[in-house]
């Protein structure tokens, strides 16, 4: 375990295989999901003279098309692990089948190094599934594991049988994601800043990226230009945690370039926007540039929830942001709002109040079920009551924890809140 930045920088004239595993979970949705970090690494290694290839088990396991370039992901029901045996929900393998994955491994050039990425900590079963198959095909090839799970659960990741675990942010330049490794991608992905200057008690952004930094506008524009040059790309998703922070010096200059050079692209912000930053001018920029998916990070009306969210928004700021967006040209159907549910100590009544508040303005409420994330202050609170969270990442699953483990909200109450948010 450690930092493999120097090792990766030393690679030249090698065959490098990158792999994005399938997801094993109760549910999975494509919110413009691409392994952005892995794509940056593969592009960097290609610039060093290596031959790079990619197997994305999610993208290559897609099925029916959805809006804005997204797809449903094919799924197959699988047996639940013991940690979920008492949860009355079906459990699925989302993505490429075993037969398809083995076929793809047989088609690639024999690699000198294999890089496997990882997403949510509780998705490690898909990572293990990949590693087990890879080791049977290429038993003597070095296999490195990186990504979110590897960083947040390094000791657990080590038991999966890999040759190395990247436990910190890689010290490699970000130039552009190797989106051209995909066959006819319909959307691109980018990030204009790394990390977040806020310190929400439930969020691991500060753990994953200790230093908040912004990328130069010219660099971001070049990255978007490269991806937009692929004829099938019509949408672009921003992965920023803090896209609108210091907007006068960062976001607005970027918007001017986007407006002038990318009028055919549609833009999306799946991570949610900081509400207090959306004044009238910001709302106009968002609308005129072509941001189609507006997701607001409101979290809740409860003062305790707002404090846990770094006091980044109050009720009046949310009301004003919605008014500004409507005035700019958005409809109420365009505005979706994340509301947290399942936080330690959070009551059913406070979540219901937040949903009704959002709906009273005509906006759409989207429940975001809380997941205890290692390395966050709130995780430590949860682990006092549920010590197994520290040793078994499956218990960190938002469906498992929020609906069936937390003492603060029952499954029936959670379903009532979902029905309320969905208008049922």
mmCIF file of C-alpha atoms in Angstrom:
data_model
loop_
_atom_site.group_PDB
_atom_site.id
_atom_site.type_symbol
_atom_site.label_atom_id
_atom_site.label_comp_id
_atom_site.label_asym_id
_atom_site.label_seq_id
_atom_site.Cartn_x
_atom_site.Cartn_y
_atom_site.Cartn_z
ATOM 1 C CA UNK A 1 0.000 0.000 0.000
ATOM 2 C CA UNK A 2 1.130 3.570 -0.586
ATOM 3 C CA UNK A 3 1.686 6.033 -3.405
ATOM 4 C CA UNK A 4 2.458 4.600 -6.842
ATOM 5 C CA UNK A 5 2.851 7.969 -8.585
ATOM 6 C CA UNK A 6 6.577 7.457 -9.175
ATOM 7 C CA UNK A 7 6.008 3.949 -10.500
ATOM 8 C CA UNK A 8 3.410 5.157 -13.001
ATOM 9 C CA UNK A 9 5.649 8.020 -14.099
ATOM 10 C CA UNK A 10 8.403 5.504 -14.839
ATOM 11 C CA UNK A 11 6.300 3.455 -17.267
ATOM 12 C CA UNK A 12 7.158 3.712 -20.951
ATOM 13 C CA UNK A 13 6.467 1.510 -23.973
ATOM 14 C CA UNK A 14 4.271 -0.794 -21.889
ATOM 15 C CA UNK A 15 0.800 -2.213 -22.456
ATOM 16 C CA UNK A 16 -1.478 -0.747 -19.778
ATOM 17 C CA UNK A 17 -4.999 -2.062 -19.189
ATOM 18 C CA UNK A 18 -7.474 0.010 -17.196
ATOM 19 C CA UNK A 19 -10.634 -1.561 -15.777
ATOM 20 C CA UNK A 20 -13.809 -0.050 -14.321
ATOM 21 C CA UNK A 21 -15.623 -2.853 -12.419
ATOM 22 C CA UNK A 22 -19.332 -3.676 -12.396
ATOM 23 C CA UNK A 23 -21.508 -2.647 -9.455
ATOM 24 C CA UNK A 24 -23.080 -5.069 -6.994
ATOM 25 C CA UNK A 25 -25.906 -3.265 -5.195
ATOM 26 C CA UNK A 26 -29.642 -3.009 -4.678
ATOM 27 C CA UNK A 27 -29.858 -0.228 -7.274
ATOM 28 C CA UNK A 28 -27.630 1.663 -9.701
ATOM 29 C CA UNK A 29 -28.314 4.722 -11.867
ATOM 30 C CA UNK A 30 -26.148 6.255 -14.544
ATOM 31 C CA UNK A 31 -25.752 9.874 -13.404
ATOM 32 C CA UNK A 32 -23.150 10.476 -16.110
ATOM 33 C CA UNK A 33 -20.940 7.901 -14.414
ATOM 34 C CA UNK A 34 -17.463 7.538 -15.871
ATOM 35 C CA UNK A 35 -14.206 6.568 -14.069
ATOM 36 C CA UNK A 36 -12.757 10.066 -14.506
ATOM 37 C CA UNK A 37 -9.623 9.497 -12.428
ATOM 38 C CA UNK A 38 -8.718 6.343 -14.332
ATOM 39 C CA UNK A 39 -9.324 8.115 -17.656
ATOM 40 C CA UNK A 40 -6.921 10.907 -16.660
ATOM 41 C CA UNK A 41 -4.284 8.340 -15.702
ATOM 42 C CA UNK A 42 -4.632 6.396 -18.959
ATOM 43 C CA UNK A 43 -4.270 9.578 -21.019
ATOM 44 C CA UNK A 44 -1.161 10.550 -19.031
ATOM 45 C CA UNK A 45 0.381 7.107 -19.512
ATOM 46 C CA UNK A 46 -0.385 7.256 -23.222
ATOM 47 C CA UNK A 47 1.543 10.538 -23.433
ATOM 48 C CA UNK A 48 4.519 8.731 -21.885
ATOM 49 C CA UNK A 49 4.566 6.386 -24.871
ATOM 50 C CA UNK A 50 2.535 3.513 -23.453
ATOM 51 C CA UNK A 51 -0.180 1.601 -25.282
ATOM 52 C CA UNK A 52 -3.344 1.936 -23.182
ATOM 53 C CA UNK A 53 -6.699 0.157 -23.328
ATOM 54 C CA UNK A 54 -9.876 0.219 -21.265
ATOM 55 C CA UNK A 55 -12.595 -2.195 -20.216
ATOM 56 C CA UNK A 56 -15.498 -0.332 -18.610
ATOM 57 C CA UNK A 57 -17.876 -2.970 -17.258
ATOM 58 C CA UNK A 58 -20.607 -0.372 -16.713
ATOM 59 C CA UNK A 59 -20.453 1.293 -20.133
ATOM 60 C CA UNK A 60 -20.018 -1.989 -21.977
ATOM 61 C CA UNK A 61 -22.911 -3.415 -19.999
ATOM 62 C CA UNK A 62 -25.360 -0.667 -20.905
ATOM 63 C CA UNK A 63 -28.850 -1.435 -22.232
ATOM 64 C CA UNK A 64 -31.695 0.973 -23.007
ATOM 65 C CA UNK A 65 -30.885 4.640 -23.747
ATOM 66 C CA UNK A 66 -32.098 7.383 -21.402
ATOM 67 C CA UNK A 67 -32.014 11.164 -21.633
ATOM 68 C CA UNK A 68 -28.908 13.271 -22.240
ATOM 69 C CA UNK A 69 -26.632 10.449 -23.350
ATOM 70 C CA UNK A 70 -27.202 8.175 -20.378
ATOM 71 C CA UNK A 71 -28.266 4.527 -20.445
ATOM 72 C CA UNK A 72 -29.862 1.990 -18.209
ATOM 73 C CA UNK A 73 -27.367 -0.633 -17.112
ATOM 74 C CA UNK A 74 -28.117 -4.308 -17.648
ATOM 75 C CA UNK A 75 -28.542 -6.245 -14.441
ATOM 76 C CA UNK A 76 -28.741 -9.809 -13.202
ATOM 77 C CA UNK A 77 -30.080 -10.833 -9.827
ATOM 78 C CA UNK A 78 -27.443 -12.425 -7.586
ATOM 79 C CA UNK A 79 -27.362 -13.887 -4.106
ATOM 80 C CA UNK A 80 -27.155 -11.336 -1.317
ATOM 81 C CA UNK A 81 -24.035 -11.356 0.866
ATOM 82 C CA UNK A 82 -24.487 -12.297 4.514
ATOM 83 C CA UNK A 83 -24.396 -8.634 5.584
ATOM 84 C CA UNK A 84 -27.673 -8.084 3.724
ATOM 85 C CA UNK A 85 -29.426 -11.372 4.425
ATOM 86 C CA UNK A 86 -32.124 -9.690 6.561
ATOM 87 C CA UNK A 87 -32.806 -6.880 4.091
ATOM 88 C CA UNK A 88 -35.947 -7.698 2.057
ATOM 89 C CA UNK A 89 -34.629 -6.256 -1.194
ATOM 90 C CA UNK A 90 -33.318 -7.901 -4.348
ATOM 91 C CA UNK A 91 -29.592 -7.631 -4.975
ATOM 92 C CA UNK A 92 -28.066 -7.253 -8.451
ATOM 93 C CA UNK A 93 -24.934 -7.391 -10.544
ATOM 94 C CA UNK A 94 -25.030 -4.259 -12.731
ATOM 95 C CA UNK A 95 -22.896 -4.233 -15.857
ATOM 96 C CA UNK A 96 -20.962 -6.607 -18.067
ATOM 97 C CA UNK A 97 -21.496 -10.331 -17.614
ATOM 98 C CA UNK A 98 -18.731 -12.735 -16.631
ATOM 99 C CA UNK A 99 -18.692 -14.242 -20.119
ATOM 100 C CA UNK A 100 -18.434 -10.828 -21.785
ATOM 101 C CA UNK A 101 -15.665 -9.718 -19.417
ATOM 102 C CA UNK A 102 -13.633 -12.869 -20.033
ATOM 103 C CA UNK A 103 -14.075 -12.403 -23.773
ATOM 104 C CA UNK A 104 -12.812 -8.815 -23.550
ATOM 105 C CA UNK A 105 -9.787 -9.912 -21.510
ATOM 106 C CA UNK A 106 -8.947 -12.445 -24.196
ATOM 107 C CA UNK A 107 -9.059 -9.713 -26.854
ATOM 108 C CA UNK A 108 -6.714 -7.114 -25.335
ATOM 109 C CA UNK A 109 -2.970 -7.038 -25.834
ATOM 110 C CA UNK A 110 -1.251 -8.901 -23.035
ATOM 111 C CA UNK A 111 -0.764 -6.128 -20.450
ATOM 112 C CA UNK A 112 2.381 -5.307 -18.514
ATOM 113 C CA UNK A 113 0.362 -3.521 -15.806
ATOM 114 C CA UNK A 114 -3.348 -3.617 -14.936
ATOM 115 C CA UNK A 115 -5.046 -0.678 -13.200
ATOM 116 C CA UNK A 116 -8.401 -1.307 -11.523
ATOM 117 C CA UNK A 117 -10.400 1.609 -10.171
ATOM 118 C CA UNK A 118 -13.118 1.580 -7.506
ATOM 119 C CA UNK A 119 -16.135 3.664 -6.574
ATOM 120 C CA UNK A 120 -18.259 3.519 -3.443
ATOM 121 C CA UNK A 121 -16.738 1.621 -0.547
ATOM 122 C CA UNK A 122 -19.706 -0.774 -0.455
ATOM 123 C CA UNK A 123 -19.242 -1.627 -4.138
ATOM 124 C CA UNK A 124 -16.098 -3.619 -3.462
ATOM 125 C CA UNK A 125 -17.812 -6.888 -4.394
ATOM 126 C CA UNK A 126 -17.634 -5.780 -8.033
ATOM 127 C CA UNK A 127 -13.947 -4.975 -7.586
ATOM 128 C CA UNK A 128 -13.309 -8.408 -6.090
ATOM 129 C CA UNK A 129 -15.289 -10.027 -8.934
ATOM 130 C CA UNK A 130 -12.980 -8.320 -11.451
ATOM 131 C CA UNK A 131 -9.775 -9.138 -9.598
ATOM 132 C CA UNK A 132 -10.631 -12.823 -9.252
ATOM 133 C CA UNK A 133 -11.267 -13.129 -12.992
ATOM 134 C CA UNK A 134 -8.218 -11.060 -13.950
ATOM 135 C CA UNK A 135 -5.936 -13.162 -11.772
ATOM 136 C CA UNK A 136 -7.080 -16.317 -13.535
ATOM 137 C CA UNK A 137 -6.352 -14.792 -16.948
ATOM 138 C CA UNK A 138 -3.163 -12.898 -16.069
ATOM 139 C CA UNK A 139 -1.808 -14.441 -12.838
ATOM 140 C CA UNK A 140 1.682 -12.959 -13.210
ATOM 141 C CA UNK A 141 0.762 -9.395 -14.242
ATOM 142 C CA UNK A 142 1.085 -6.603 -11.610
ATOM 143 C CA UNK A 143 -2.362 -5.363 -10.611
ATOM 144 C CA UNK A 144 -2.807 -2.011 -8.870
ATOM 145 C CA UNK A 145 -6.046 -0.893 -7.234
ATOM 146 C CA UNK A 146 -7.017 2.759 -6.856
ATOM 147 C CA UNK A 147 -10.121 4.895 -6.524
ATOM 148 C CA UNK A 148 -12.436 5.904 -3.701
ATOM 149 C CA UNK A 149 -12.784 2.521 -1.981
ATOM 150 C CA UNK A 150 -9.020 1.969 -2.106
ATOM 151 C CA UNK A 151 -8.362 5.319 -0.463
ATOM 152 C CA UNK A 152 -11.050 5.160 2.213
ATOM 153 C CA UNK A 153 -10.694 1.456 3.105
ATOM 154 C CA UNK A 154 -7.022 0.652 2.337
ATOM 155 C CA UNK A 155 -6.646 -2.210 4.816
ATOM 156 C CA UNK A 156 -9.790 -3.900 3.567
ATOM 157 C CA UNK A 157 -8.756 -3.347 -0.058
ATOM 158 C CA UNK A 158 -5.467 -5.127 0.544
ATOM 159 C CA UNK A 159 -7.220 -8.435 1.286
ATOM 160 C CA UNK A 160 -8.661 -8.576 -2.256
ATOM 161 C CA UNK A 161 -5.404 -9.995 -3.590
ATOM 162 C CA UNK A 162 -3.984 -7.053 -5.535
ATOM 163 C CA UNK A 163 -0.279 -6.237 -5.828
ATOM 164 C CA UNK A 164 -0.654 -2.644 -4.678
ATOM 165 C CA UNK A 165 -3.260 -0.253 -3.281
ATOM 166 C CA UNK A 166 -3.058 3.459 -4.046
ATOM 167 C CA UNK A 167 -3.944 5.031 -0.690
ATOM 168 C CA UNK A 168 -3.677 8.748 -1.496
ATOM 169 C CA UNK A 169 -4.302 11.185 -4.314
ATOM 170 C CA UNK A 170 -1.952 10.471 -7.204
ATOM 171 C CA UNK A 171 0.641 13.135 -7.924
ATOM 172 C CA UNK A 172 0.004 13.173 -11.660
ATOM 173 C CA UNK A 173 -1.023 16.053 -13.942
ATOM 174 C CA UNK A 174 -4.622 16.269 -15.120
ATOM 175 C CA UNK A 175 -4.737 16.997 -18.811
ATOM 176 C CA UNK A 176 -7.736 15.310 -20.340
ATOM 177 C CA UNK A 177 -9.673 12.055 -19.821
ATOM 178 C CA UNK A 178 -9.046 9.389 -22.461
ATOM 179 C CA UNK A 179 -12.669 9.404 -23.591
ATOM 180 C CA UNK A 180 -11.626 8.249 -27.059
ATOM 181 C CA UNK A 181 -11.014 4.781 -25.598
ATOM 182 C CA UNK A 182 -14.809 4.340 -25.610
ATOM 183 C CA UNK A 183 -16.781 3.154 -28.612
ATOM 184 C CA UNK A 184 -19.125 6.036 -29.547
ATOM 185 C CA UNK A 185 -19.458 7.748 -26.138
ATOM 186 C CA UNK A 186 -22.497 9.996 -25.893
ATOM 187 C CA UNK A 187 -21.324 12.243 -23.056
ATOM 188 C CA UNK A 188 -18.046 13.582 -21.746
ATOM 189 C CA UNK A 189 -16.918 14.305 -18.195
ATOM 190 C CA UNK A 190 -14.787 17.024 -16.699
ATOM 191 C CA UNK A 191 -13.827 18.669 -13.422
ATOM 192 C CA UNK A 192 -12.751 22.297 -13.060
ATOM 193 C CA UNK A 193 -11.635 22.074 -9.438
ATOM 194 C CA UNK A 194 -10.303 19.391 -7.123
ATOM 195 C CA UNK A 195 -11.791 18.937 -3.675
ATOM 196 C CA UNK A 196 -14.005 21.362 -1.774
ATOM 197 C CA UNK A 197 -13.298 24.324 0.542
ATOM 198 C CA UNK A 198 -16.216 23.385 2.804
ATOM 199 C CA UNK A 199 -16.067 20.736 5.503
ATOM 200 C CA UNK A 200 -19.455 19.044 5.712
ATOM 201 C CA UNK A 201 -19.437 16.470 8.492
ATOM 202 C CA UNK A 202 -20.801 13.664 6.310
ATOM 203 C CA UNK A 203 -18.627 14.245 3.224
ATOM 204 C CA UNK A 204 -15.267 12.613 2.405
ATOM 205 C CA UNK A 205 -14.138 15.176 -0.166
ATOM 206 C CA UNK A 206 -11.534 16.591 2.232
ATOM 207 C CA UNK A 207 -10.245 13.087 2.951
ATOM 208 C CA UNK A 208 -9.898 12.168 -0.706
ATOM 209 C CA UNK A 209 -8.501 15.541 -1.830
ATOM 210 C CA UNK A 210 -6.958 17.335 1.179
ATOM 211 C CA UNK A 211 -6.109 20.461 -0.834
ATOM 212 C CA UNK A 212 -8.792 22.389 -2.703
ATOM 213 C CA UNK A 213 -7.477 23.706 -6.024
ATOM 214 C CA UNK A 214 -8.827 25.097 -9.284
ATOM 215 C CA UNK A 215 -7.668 24.170 -12.733
ATOM 216 C CA UNK A 216 -6.784 26.870 -15.288
ATOM 217 C CA UNK A 217 -9.670 27.772 -17.580
ATOM 218 C CA UNK A 218 -7.608 27.138 -20.703
ATOM 219 C CA UNK A 219 -6.836 23.622 -19.503
ATOM 220 C CA UNK A 220 -10.505 22.835 -18.891
ATOM 221 C CA UNK A 221 -11.533 24.287 -22.264
ATOM 222 C CA UNK A 222 -8.904 22.183 -24.048
ATOM 223 C CA UNK A 223 -10.175 19.099 -22.232
ATOM 224 C CA UNK A 224 -13.782 19.779 -23.216
ATOM 225 C CA UNK A 225 -12.714 20.537 -26.803
ATOM 226 C CA UNK A 226 -10.983 17.175 -27.066
ATOM 227 C CA UNK A 227 -14.066 15.303 -25.898
ATOM 228 C CA UNK A 228 -16.473 17.431 -27.949
ATOM 229 C CA UNK A 229 -14.468 16.561 -31.066
ATOM 230 C CA UNK A 230 -15.835 13.008 -30.783
ATOM 231 C CA UNK A 231 -18.911 13.161 -33.058
ATOM 232 C CA UNK A 232 -21.222 11.201 -30.743
ATOM 233 C CA UNK A 233 -20.614 13.433 -27.680
ATOM 234 C CA UNK A 234 -23.553 15.802 -27.140
ATOM 235 C CA UNK A 235 -23.495 16.185 -23.346
ATOM 236 C CA UNK A 236 -20.883 17.138 -20.744
ATOM 237 C CA UNK A 237 -21.078 16.447 -16.993
ATOM 238 C CA UNK A 238 -19.160 18.508 -14.436
ATOM 239 C CA UNK A 239 -17.936 16.446 -11.489
ATOM 240 C CA UNK A 240 -17.014 19.426 -9.295
ATOM 241 C CA UNK A 241 -17.927 19.471 -5.626
ATOM 242 C CA UNK A 242 -17.752 23.292 -5.617
ATOM 243 C CA UNK A 243 -18.341 24.490 -9.184
ATOM 244 C CA UNK A 244 -19.718 27.910 -8.197
ATOM 245 C CA UNK A 245 -17.263 28.874 -5.460
ATOM 246 C CA UNK A 246 -15.539 32.195 -6.228
ATOM 247 C CA UNK A 247 -17.692 32.250 -9.352
ATOM 248 C CA UNK A 248 -16.634 35.706 -10.523
ATOM 249 C CA UNK A 249 -13.057 34.571 -11.041
ATOM 250 C CA UNK A 250 -13.655 30.922 -11.869
ATOM 251 C CA UNK A 251 -17.086 29.982 -13.180
ATOM 252 C CA UNK A 252 -18.035 33.110 -15.125
ATOM 253 C CA UNK A 253 -14.845 33.218 -17.242
ATOM 254 C CA UNK A 254 -15.369 29.531 -17.978
ATOM 255 C CA UNK A 255 -18.981 30.208 -19.001
ATOM 256 C CA UNK A 256 -17.891 32.901 -21.451
ATOM 257 C CA UNK A 257 -15.679 30.355 -23.192
ATOM 258 C CA UNK A 258 -18.364 27.669 -23.120
ATOM 259 C CA UNK A 259 -20.961 30.066 -24.548
ATOM 260 C CA UNK A 260 -18.707 31.090 -27.412
ATOM 261 C CA UNK A 261 -17.315 27.702 -28.394
ATOM 262 C CA UNK A 262 -19.698 24.932 -27.353
ATOM 263 C CA UNK A 263 -23.232 25.991 -28.185
ATOM 264 C CA UNK A 264 -24.075 22.454 -29.350
ATOM 265 C CA UNK A 265 -23.252 20.822 -26.001
ATOM 266 C CA UNK A 266 -25.631 20.332 -23.082
ATOM 267 C CA UNK A 267 -24.111 20.635 -19.600
ATOM 268 C CA UNK A 268 -25.024 18.838 -16.375
ATOM 269 C CA UNK A 269 -24.124 19.103 -12.679
ATOM 270 C CA UNK A 270 -24.926 15.731 -11.068
ATOM 271 C CA UNK A 271 -23.117 16.571 -7.796
ATOM 272 C CA UNK A 272 -25.401 19.467 -6.936
ATOM 273 C CA UNK A 273 -24.780 23.218 -6.862
ATOM 274 C CA UNK A 274 -24.210 25.408 -3.809
ATOM 275 C CA UNK A 275 -27.498 27.262 -3.475
ATOM 276 C CA UNK A 276 -26.184 30.421 -1.866
ATOM 277 C CA UNK A 277 -24.045 31.127 -4.936
ATOM 278 C CA UNK A 278 -27.022 31.277 -7.328
ATOM 279 C CA UNK A 279 -27.807 34.966 -7.604
ATOM 280 C CA UNK A 280 -29.520 36.471 -10.656
ATOM 281 C CA UNK A 281 -26.328 36.753 -12.692
ATOM 282 C CA UNK A 282 -25.268 33.182 -11.909
ATOM 283 C CA UNK A 283 -28.698 31.857 -12.864
ATOM 284 C CA UNK A 284 -28.531 33.707 -16.194
ATOM 285 C CA UNK A 285 -25.103 32.232 -16.925
ATOM 286 C CA UNK A 286 -26.336 28.723 -16.173
ATOM 287 C CA UNK A 287 -29.328 29.102 -18.472
ATOM 288 C CA UNK A 288 -27.657 30.890 -21.383
ATOM 289 C CA UNK A 289 -24.625 28.577 -21.472
ATOM 290 C CA UNK A 290 -26.816 25.481 -21.635
ATOM 291 C CA UNK A 291 -26.807 23.808 -18.214
ATOM 292 C CA UNK A 292 -29.795 21.504 -18.569
ATOM 293 C CA UNK A 293 -29.715 19.488 -15.359
ATOM 294 C CA UNK A 294 -29.922 21.761 -12.318
ATOM 295 C CA UNK A 295 -29.481 19.898 -9.062
ATOM 296 C CA UNK A 296 -29.377 21.969 -5.898
ATOM 297 C CA UNK A 297 -27.714 20.946 -2.637
ATOM 298 C CA UNK A 298 -30.257 22.038 -0.043
ATOM 299 C CA UNK A 299 -29.888 19.100 2.415
ATOM 300 C CA UNK A 300 -32.736 20.159 4.763
ATOM 301 C CA UNK A 301 -34.576 22.807 6.763
ATOM 302 C CA UNK A 302 -33.405 21.501 10.154
ATOM 303 C CA UNK A 303 -30.759 23.889 11.600
ATOM 304 C CA UNK A 304 -28.745 20.884 12.834
ATOM 305 C CA UNK A 305 -28.615 19.449 9.307
ATOM 306 C CA UNK A 306 -27.633 22.841 7.909
ATOM 307 C CA UNK A 307 -24.798 23.105 10.457
ATOM 308 C CA UNK A 308 -23.589 19.629 9.475
ATOM 309 C CA UNK A 309 -23.575 20.927 5.887
ATOM 310 C CA UNK A 310 -21.131 23.752 6.743
ATOM 311 C CA UNK A 311 -24.060 26.218 6.884
ATOM 312 C CA UNK A 312 -23.800 26.438 3.106
ATOM 313 C CA UNK A 313 -27.478 27.263 2.676
ATOM 314 C CA UNK A 314 -30.439 28.564 4.652
ATOM 315 C CA UNK A 315 -34.117 28.503 3.749
ATOM 316 C CA UNK A 316 -34.228 32.086 2.451
ATOM 317 C CA UNK A 317 -31.193 31.488 0.229
ATOM 318 C CA UNK A 318 -32.895 28.449 -1.264
ATOM 319 C CA UNK A 319 -36.098 30.411 -1.959
ATOM 320 C CA UNK A 320 -34.118 33.161 -3.654
ATOM 321 C CA UNK A 321 -32.074 30.699 -5.729
ATOM 322 C CA UNK A 322 -35.248 29.072 -7.068
ATOM 323 C CA UNK A 323 -36.693 32.491 -7.930
ATOM 324 C CA UNK A 324 -33.478 33.443 -9.723
ATOM 325 C CA UNK A 325 -33.459 30.239 -11.757
ATOM 326 C CA UNK A 326 -37.098 30.689 -12.780
ATOM 327 C CA UNK A 327 -36.452 34.290 -13.749
ATOM 328 C CA UNK A 328 -33.486 33.182 -15.877
ATOM 329 C CA UNK A 329 -35.714 30.875 -17.923
ATOM 330 C CA UNK A 330 -35.784 27.507 -16.167
ATOM 331 C CA UNK A 331 -39.062 25.764 -15.431
ATOM 332 C CA UNK A 332 -39.930 24.180 -12.108
ATOM 333 C CA UNK A 333 -39.501 20.753 -13.699
ATOM 334 C CA UNK A 334 -35.852 21.639 -14.402
ATOM 335 C CA UNK A 335 -35.015 22.244 -10.750
ATOM 336 C CA UNK A 336 -34.263 19.190 -8.609
ATOM 337 C CA UNK A 337 -33.191 19.491 -4.985
ATOM 338 C CA UNK A 338 -31.215 17.020 -2.907
ATOM 339 C CA UNK A 339 -32.550 16.471 0.612
ATOM 340 C CA UNK A 340 -30.554 14.296 2.984
ATOM 341 C CA UNK A 341 -32.294 11.552 4.925
ATOM 342 C CA UNK A 342 -30.907 9.146 7.520
ATOM 343 C CA UNK A 343 -28.295 11.376 9.168
ATOM 344 C CA UNK A 344 -27.528 10.470 12.799
ATOM 345 C CA UNK A 345 -30.171 12.092 14.988
ATOM 346 C CA UNK A 346 -32.221 13.332 12.037
ATOM 347 C CA UNK A 347 -35.945 12.844 12.574
ATOM 348 C CA UNK A 348 -38.667 11.747 10.199
ATOM 349 C CA UNK A 349 -40.487 15.022 10.892
ATOM 350 C CA UNK A 350 -37.518 17.192 9.871
ATOM 351 C CA UNK A 351 -37.123 15.390 6.538
ATOM 352 C CA UNK A 352 -40.856 15.640 5.875
ATOM 353 C CA UNK A 353 -40.729 19.363 6.620
ATOM 354 C CA UNK A 354 -37.859 19.829 4.145
ATOM 355 C CA UNK A 355 -39.715 17.929 1.401
ATOM 356 C CA UNK A 356 -42.868 19.992 1.923
ATOM 357 C CA UNK A 357 -40.807 23.194 1.914
ATOM 358 C CA UNK A 358 -39.213 22.354 -1.423
ATOM 359 C CA UNK A 359 -42.512 21.233 -2.933
ATOM 360 C CA UNK A 360 -44.242 24.391 -1.693
ATOM 361 C CA UNK A 361 -42.081 26.289 -4.169
ATOM 362 C CA UNK A 362 -42.966 23.878 -6.964
ATOM 363 C CA UNK A 363 -39.468 22.361 -7.166
ATOM 364 C CA UNK A 364 -38.704 18.631 -7.227
ATOM 365 C CA UNK A 365 -37.370 16.990 -4.063
ATOM 366 C CA UNK A 366 -34.811 14.190 -4.496
ATOM 367 C CA UNK A 367 -34.047 12.172 -1.378
ATOM 368 C CA UNK A 368 -30.358 11.438 -0.873
ATOM 369 C CA UNK A 369 -30.040 8.534 1.546
ATOM 370 C CA UNK A 370 -27.144 8.938 3.945
ATOM 371 C CA UNK A 371 -24.159 6.620 3.712
ATOM 372 C CA UNK A 372 -21.600 6.536 6.559
ATOM 373 C CA UNK A 373 -18.294 7.314 4.826
ATOM 374 C CA UNK A 374 -14.983 6.389 6.502
ATOM 375 C CA UNK A 375 -12.801 9.333 7.414
ATOM 376 C CA UNK A 376 -15.680 11.709 8.143
ATOM 377 C CA UNK A 377 -16.710 12.983 11.596
ATOM 378 C CA UNK A 378 -20.219 11.637 11.171
ATOM 379 C CA UNK A 379 -18.880 8.158 10.350
ATOM 380 C CA UNK A 380 -17.180 8.040 13.741
ATOM 381 C CA UNK A 381 -20.483 8.904 15.410
ATOM 382 C CA UNK A 382 -22.253 6.089 13.581
ATOM 383 C CA UNK A 383 -19.478 3.590 14.295
ATOM 384 C CA UNK A 384 -19.939 4.079 18.043
ATOM 385 C CA UNK A 385 -23.353 2.455 17.704
ATOM 386 C CA UNK A 386 -22.426 0.119 14.839
ATOM 387 C CA UNK A 387 -18.743 -0.905 15.209
ATOM 388 C CA UNK A 388 -19.112 -3.301 12.258
ATOM 389 C CA UNK A 389 -19.059 -0.241 9.969
ATOM 390 C CA UNK A 390 -15.295 -0.088 10.502
ATOM 391 C CA UNK A 391 -14.592 -3.632 9.364
ATOM 392 C CA UNK A 392 -17.241 -4.397 6.741
ATOM 393 C CA UNK A 393 -17.781 -1.735 4.046
ATOM 394 C CA UNK A 394 -21.025 -3.411 2.940
ATOM 395 C CA UNK A 395 -22.690 -1.912 6.018
ATOM 396 C CA UNK A 396 -21.822 1.547 4.671
ATOM 397 C CA UNK A 397 -24.345 1.059 1.858
ATOM 398 C CA UNK A 398 -26.936 3.851 1.943
ATOM 399 C CA UNK A 399 -29.808 1.426 1.312
ATOM 400 C CA UNK A 400 -28.657 -0.877 4.096
ATOM 401 C CA UNK A 401 -27.785 1.796 6.628
ATOM 402 C CA UNK A 402 -30.478 4.384 6.034
ATOM 403 C CA UNK A 403 -33.370 2.000 5.702
ATOM 404 C CA UNK A 404 -32.473 -0.847 8.032
ATOM 405 C CA UNK A 405 -29.661 0.031 10.461
ATOM 406 C CA UNK A 406 -30.130 3.571 11.727
ATOM 407 C CA UNK A 407 -32.397 3.827 14.812
ATOM 408 C CA UNK A 408 -33.615 7.282 13.770
ATOM 409 C CA UNK A 409 -35.880 6.304 10.896
ATOM 410 C CA UNK A 410 -37.777 3.121 10.080
ATOM 411 C CA UNK A 411 -38.139 1.541 6.645
ATOM 412 C CA UNK A 412 -41.854 2.389 6.632
ATOM 413 C CA UNK A 413 -41.091 6.026 7.421
ATOM 414 C CA UNK A 414 -38.449 6.137 4.714
ATOM 415 C CA UNK A 415 -40.918 4.782 2.170
ATOM 416 C CA UNK A 416 -43.479 7.386 3.231
ATOM 417 C CA UNK A 417 -40.903 10.122 2.656
ATOM 418 C CA UNK A 418 -40.010 8.705 -0.760
ATOM 419 C CA UNK A 419 -43.685 8.615 -1.709
ATOM 420 C CA UNK A 420 -44.127 12.191 -0.525
ATOM 421 C CA UNK A 421 -41.123 13.390 -2.505
ATOM 422 C CA UNK A 422 -42.339 11.551 -5.615
ATOM 423 C CA UNK A 423 -45.869 12.924 -5.313
ATOM 424 C CA UNK A 424 -47.450 9.568 -4.526
#
